[in-house]
Tab-separated table of C-alpha atoms in Angstrom:
chain	number	residue	atom	x	y	z
F	10	ARG	CA	-120.031	160.868	100.766
F	11	GLU	CA	-123.425	159.939	102.225
F	12	GLU	CA	-126.246	159.453	99.724
F	13	ILE	CA	-129.377	161.561	100.269
F	14	TYR	CA	-132.308	159.415	101.412
F	15	VAL	CA	-135.500	159.858	99.378
F	16	GLU	CA	-138.681	158.720	101.134
F	17	ASP	CA	-140.954	158.755	98.034
F	18	ARG	CA	-139.840	156.563	95.158
F	19	SER	CA	-141.877	155.732	92.068
F	20	PHE	CA	-141.452	152.417	90.298
F	21	ALA	CA	-139.753	154.390	87.510
F	22	ASP	CA	-137.230	155.679	90.101
F	23	LEU	CA	-136.615	152.042	91.085
F	24	GLY	CA	-135.909	151.075	87.463
F	25	MET	CA	-139.280	149.554	86.515
F	26	GLN	CA	-141.171	150.908	83.558
F	27	GLY	CA	-144.814	150.014	82.983
F	28	VAL	CA	-145.490	146.278	82.828
F	29	THR	CA	-148.445	144.664	81.081
F	30	VAL	CA	-149.053	141.013	81.959
F	31	THR	CA	-151.014	138.953	79.422
F	32	ASP	CA	-150.111	135.389	80.422
F	33	PHE	CA	-152.862	133.313	82.001
F	34	GLY	CA	-152.255	132.126	85.552
F	35	SER	CA	-149.936	133.709	88.113
F	36	LYS	CA	-146.959	135.907	87.315
F	37	THR	CA	-144.775	137.765	89.810
F	38	ILE	CA	-143.124	141.113	89.141
F	39	GLN	CA	-140.120	141.749	91.412
F	40	ILE	CA	-138.937	145.239	92.309
F	41	PRO	CA	-135.788	145.405	94.453
F	42	PHE	CA	-134.966	148.447	96.540
F	43	VAL	CA	-132.473	149.322	99.282
F	44	ILE	CA	-132.896	150.932	102.680
F	45	PRO	CA	-129.490	152.351	103.644
F	46	PRO	CA	-127.977	150.955	106.862
F	47	GLY	CA	-128.757	153.061	109.917
F	48	LYS	CA	-132.078	154.388	108.543
F	49	SER	CA	-135.216	153.763	110.604
F	50	ILE	CA	-138.433	153.693	108.608
F	51	GLY	CA	-141.665	154.929	110.191
F	52	SER	CA	-144.970	153.169	110.678
F	53	GLU	CA	-146.692	155.407	108.090
F	54	SER	CA	-145.095	153.517	105.171
F	55	TYR	CA	-147.271	152.538	102.233
F	56	LEU	CA	-147.378	151.497	98.592
F	57	ASP	CA	-149.730	153.232	96.150
F	58	LEU	CA	-150.040	150.707	93.331
F	59	VAL	CA	-151.441	152.214	90.122
F	60	PHE	CA	-152.979	149.642	87.775
F	61	ASN	CA	-155.782	148.803	85.368
F	62	HIS	CA	-157.024	145.586	83.793
F	63	SER	CA	-159.223	144.059	81.135
F	64	GLN	CA	-162.935	143.721	81.839
F	65	MET	CA	-162.815	140.288	80.221
F	66	LEU	CA	-161.165	138.743	83.311
F	67	ASP	CA	-162.974	136.446	85.729
F	68	TYR	CA	-163.237	138.883	88.643
F	69	LEU	CA	-163.778	136.128	91.218
F	70	ARG	CA	-160.465	134.441	90.359
F	71	SER	CA	-158.248	137.269	89.045
F	72	GLY	CA	-156.482	139.926	91.084
F	73	ILE	CA	-153.259	141.299	92.536
F	74	VAL	CA	-151.365	140.316	95.690
F	75	VAL	CA	-148.495	142.469	97.022
F	76	ARG	CA	-145.711	141.050	99.198
F	77	LEU	CA	-142.713	142.735	100.768
F	78	ASN	CA	-139.849	140.402	101.671
F	79	GLN	CA	-142.325	137.501	101.367
F	80	VAL	CA	-144.779	139.139	103.824
F	81	PRO	CA	-148.244	139.758	102.294
F	82	VAL	CA	-149.066	143.474	102.663
F	83	GLY	CA	-152.041	144.001	100.350
F	84	SER	CA	-154.303	142.727	97.614
F	85	ALA	CA	-156.797	144.026	95.077
F	86	ARG	CA	-159.960	142.265	94.014
F	87	PHE	CA	-161.016	143.210	90.506
F	88	SER	CA	-164.330	144.736	89.439
F	89	ASP	CA	-165.656	146.910	86.618
F	90	THR	CA	-164.689	149.905	88.776
F	91	THR	CA	-161.021	148.848	89.073
F	92	ALA	CA	-160.813	148.187	85.315
F	93	GLY	CA	-160.240	151.910	84.780
F	94	LEU	CA	-157.099	153.528	86.143
F	95	SER	CA	-157.083	152.561	89.843
F	96	THR	CA	-154.849	153.026	92.864
F	97	MET	CA	-154.599	150.497	95.647
F	98	ARG	CA	-152.957	151.641	98.906
F	99	ALA	CA	-151.182	148.925	100.885
F	100	MET	CA	-149.935	149.931	104.334
F	101	ILE	CA	-146.478	148.482	104.988
F	102	PRO	CA	-145.734	147.207	108.489
F	103	SER	CA	-142.276	148.240	109.677
F	104	THR	CA	-141.604	144.592	110.590
F	105	ALA	CA	-141.701	143.700	106.876
F	106	LEU	CA	-138.874	146.128	106.051
F	107	ARG	CA	-135.197	145.444	106.589
F	108	SER	CA	-132.022	147.436	106.437
F	109	GLY	CA	-130.238	146.767	103.149
F	110	ALA	CA	-131.815	144.837	100.259
F	111	ASN	CA	-135.619	144.498	100.130
F	112	MET	CA	-137.843	142.815	97.541
F	113	LEU	CA	-141.297	144.079	96.615
F	114	GLU	CA	-143.315	141.441	94.743
F	115	ILE	CA	-146.517	142.029	92.804
F	116	GLN	CA	-148.295	138.803	91.944
F	117	THR	CA	-150.849	139.065	89.151
F	118	ASP	CA	-153.472	136.362	88.622
F	119	ILE	CA	-155.174	136.308	85.226
F	120	LEU	CA	-158.008	133.866	84.712
F	121	PRO	CA	-160.540	134.159	81.879
F	122	ARG	CA	-164.310	133.992	82.216
F	123	ASP	CA	-164.369	131.518	79.340
F	124	VAL	CA	-161.995	128.546	79.636
F	125	CYS	CA	-161.738	128.473	75.838
F	126	SER	CA	-160.215	131.984	75.713
F	127	ASP	CA	-157.081	132.322	73.628
F	128	GLN	CA	-154.366	134.339	75.379
F	129	ARG	CA	-152.754	135.063	71.999
F	130	GLN	CA	-155.604	137.480	71.279
F	131	GLY	CA	-154.373	139.821	74.030
F	132	SER	CA	-157.855	140.539	75.364
F	133	LEU	CA	-156.903	139.618	78.954
F	134	TRP	CA	-154.314	141.831	80.640
F	135	ILE	CA	-153.220	143.657	83.784
F	136	THR	CA	-151.007	146.758	83.610
F	137	ILE	CA	-148.875	148.050	86.488
F	138	PHE	CA	-147.872	151.678	85.906
F	139	PRO	CA	-144.437	153.236	86.619
F	140	ASN	CA	-145.952	156.110	88.631
F	141	SER	CA	-146.839	153.625	91.407
F	142	LEU	CA	-145.288	155.036	94.579
F	143	LEU	CA	-143.407	153.538	97.515
F	144	HIS	CA	-143.548	155.888	100.548
F	145	LEU	CA	-140.946	155.017	103.226
F	146	PRO	CA	-140.622	157.929	105.676
F	147	GLU	CA	-137.494	158.047	107.799
F	148	VAL	CA	-137.912	158.577	111.542
F	149	ASN	CA	-135.350	159.685	114.073
F	150	GLN	CA	-134.725	157.043	116.715
F	151	PRO	CA	-133.382	158.127	120.109
F	152	SER	CA	-129.890	156.860	120.717
F	153	ALA	CA	-129.461	153.919	123.063
F	154	ALA	CA	-127.363	156.039	125.425
F	155	SER	CA	-130.181	158.530	125.968
F	156	ALA	CA	-132.634	155.915	127.205
F	157	ALA	CA	-132.367	155.888	130.993
F	158	THR	CA	-132.974	152.598	132.737
F	159	SER	CA	-134.994	152.599	135.923
F	160	LEU	CA	-136.185	149.900	138.298
F	161	GLY	CA	-139.578	150.111	136.628
F	162	ASP	CA	-138.050	148.616	133.462
F	163	PHE	CA	-137.583	145.327	135.297
F	164	SER	CA	-140.098	142.938	136.745
F	165	LEU	CA	-139.617	140.928	139.929
F	166	PRO	CA	-138.223	141.485	142.591
F	167	PHE	CA	-138.790	145.253	142.161
F	168	THR	CA	-142.552	144.995	141.864
F	169	ARG	CA	-142.944	143.211	145.173
F	170	THR	CA	-142.992	144.969	148.507
F	171	SER	CA	-140.303	142.717	149.934
F	172	THR	CA	-136.991	144.043	151.211
F	173	LEU	CA	-134.113	144.760	148.879
F	174	ALA	CA	-131.450	144.161	151.573
F	175	ASN	CA	-129.900	141.202	149.717
F	176	LEU	CA	-129.935	142.845	146.296
F	177	ALA	CA	-126.815	143.904	144.399
F	178	PHE	CA	-126.383	145.796	141.130
F	179	VAL	CA	-123.511	145.188	138.760
F	180	VAL	CA	-122.866	148.155	136.516
F	181	GLN	CA	-119.921	148.491	134.194
F	182	LYS	CA	-117.605	151.204	135.503
F	183	ASP	CA	-117.555	153.302	132.314
F	184	ALA	CA	-121.268	152.791	131.475
F	185	PRO	CA	-123.301	156.027	131.211
F	186	ALA	CA	-125.659	154.765	133.929
F	187	ALA	CA	-122.731	154.265	136.325
F	188	LYS	CA	-121.468	157.808	135.777
F	189	HIS	CA	-124.880	159.423	135.941
F	190	ARG	CA	-126.126	157.543	139.001
F	191	GLU	CA	-122.884	157.433	140.940
F	192	GLY	CA	-123.607	157.631	144.641
F	193	GLU	CA	-127.394	157.366	144.209
F	194	TRP	CA	-127.636	153.577	144.501
F	195	SER	CA	-126.263	153.420	148.027
F	196	SER	CA	-129.033	155.649	149.333
F	197	TYR	CA	-131.659	153.251	148.005
F	198	LEU	CA	-130.041	150.161	149.455
F	199	LYS	CA	-129.577	151.372	153.035
F	200	GLU	CA	-132.159	150.361	155.581
């Protein structure tokens, strides 16, 4: 039985509840997800990352970086505006996605304004919320058999005005192109 593909998945759907990071330095949150074999994902894919953070952070050195399968796809620079509930949209290039297992990584960087800050006080934090959304729309790809090949799909010698008298085509007997074009090739090769 084929599983129904869902193009919008929240972090909660992917098994991640809200995460609050309080450790100084860099920490990476990993969220695995699967694209079923045979599914083609469109170019309108994106991640809406919902987060907030402490206003006690050093905004010039703290932030979020998002990677998909080790490809950087977005980042957020912190400010007083992003300290409230914020959403960062990261467009996902289709080249970063793969059929099967994928890994979304959210790197948080927490650095204090005061180097003497004590992380045990809990005044420095970044929260990633479970309603963050991964949008991966499926697109229908034309089948390989429906794509007709023409001489325009090839470069030289077809783009030159020279004669084609010494040209031969080798087409597999049961190939769709051989059945569809049967008898047509000879008319092009006669002089």
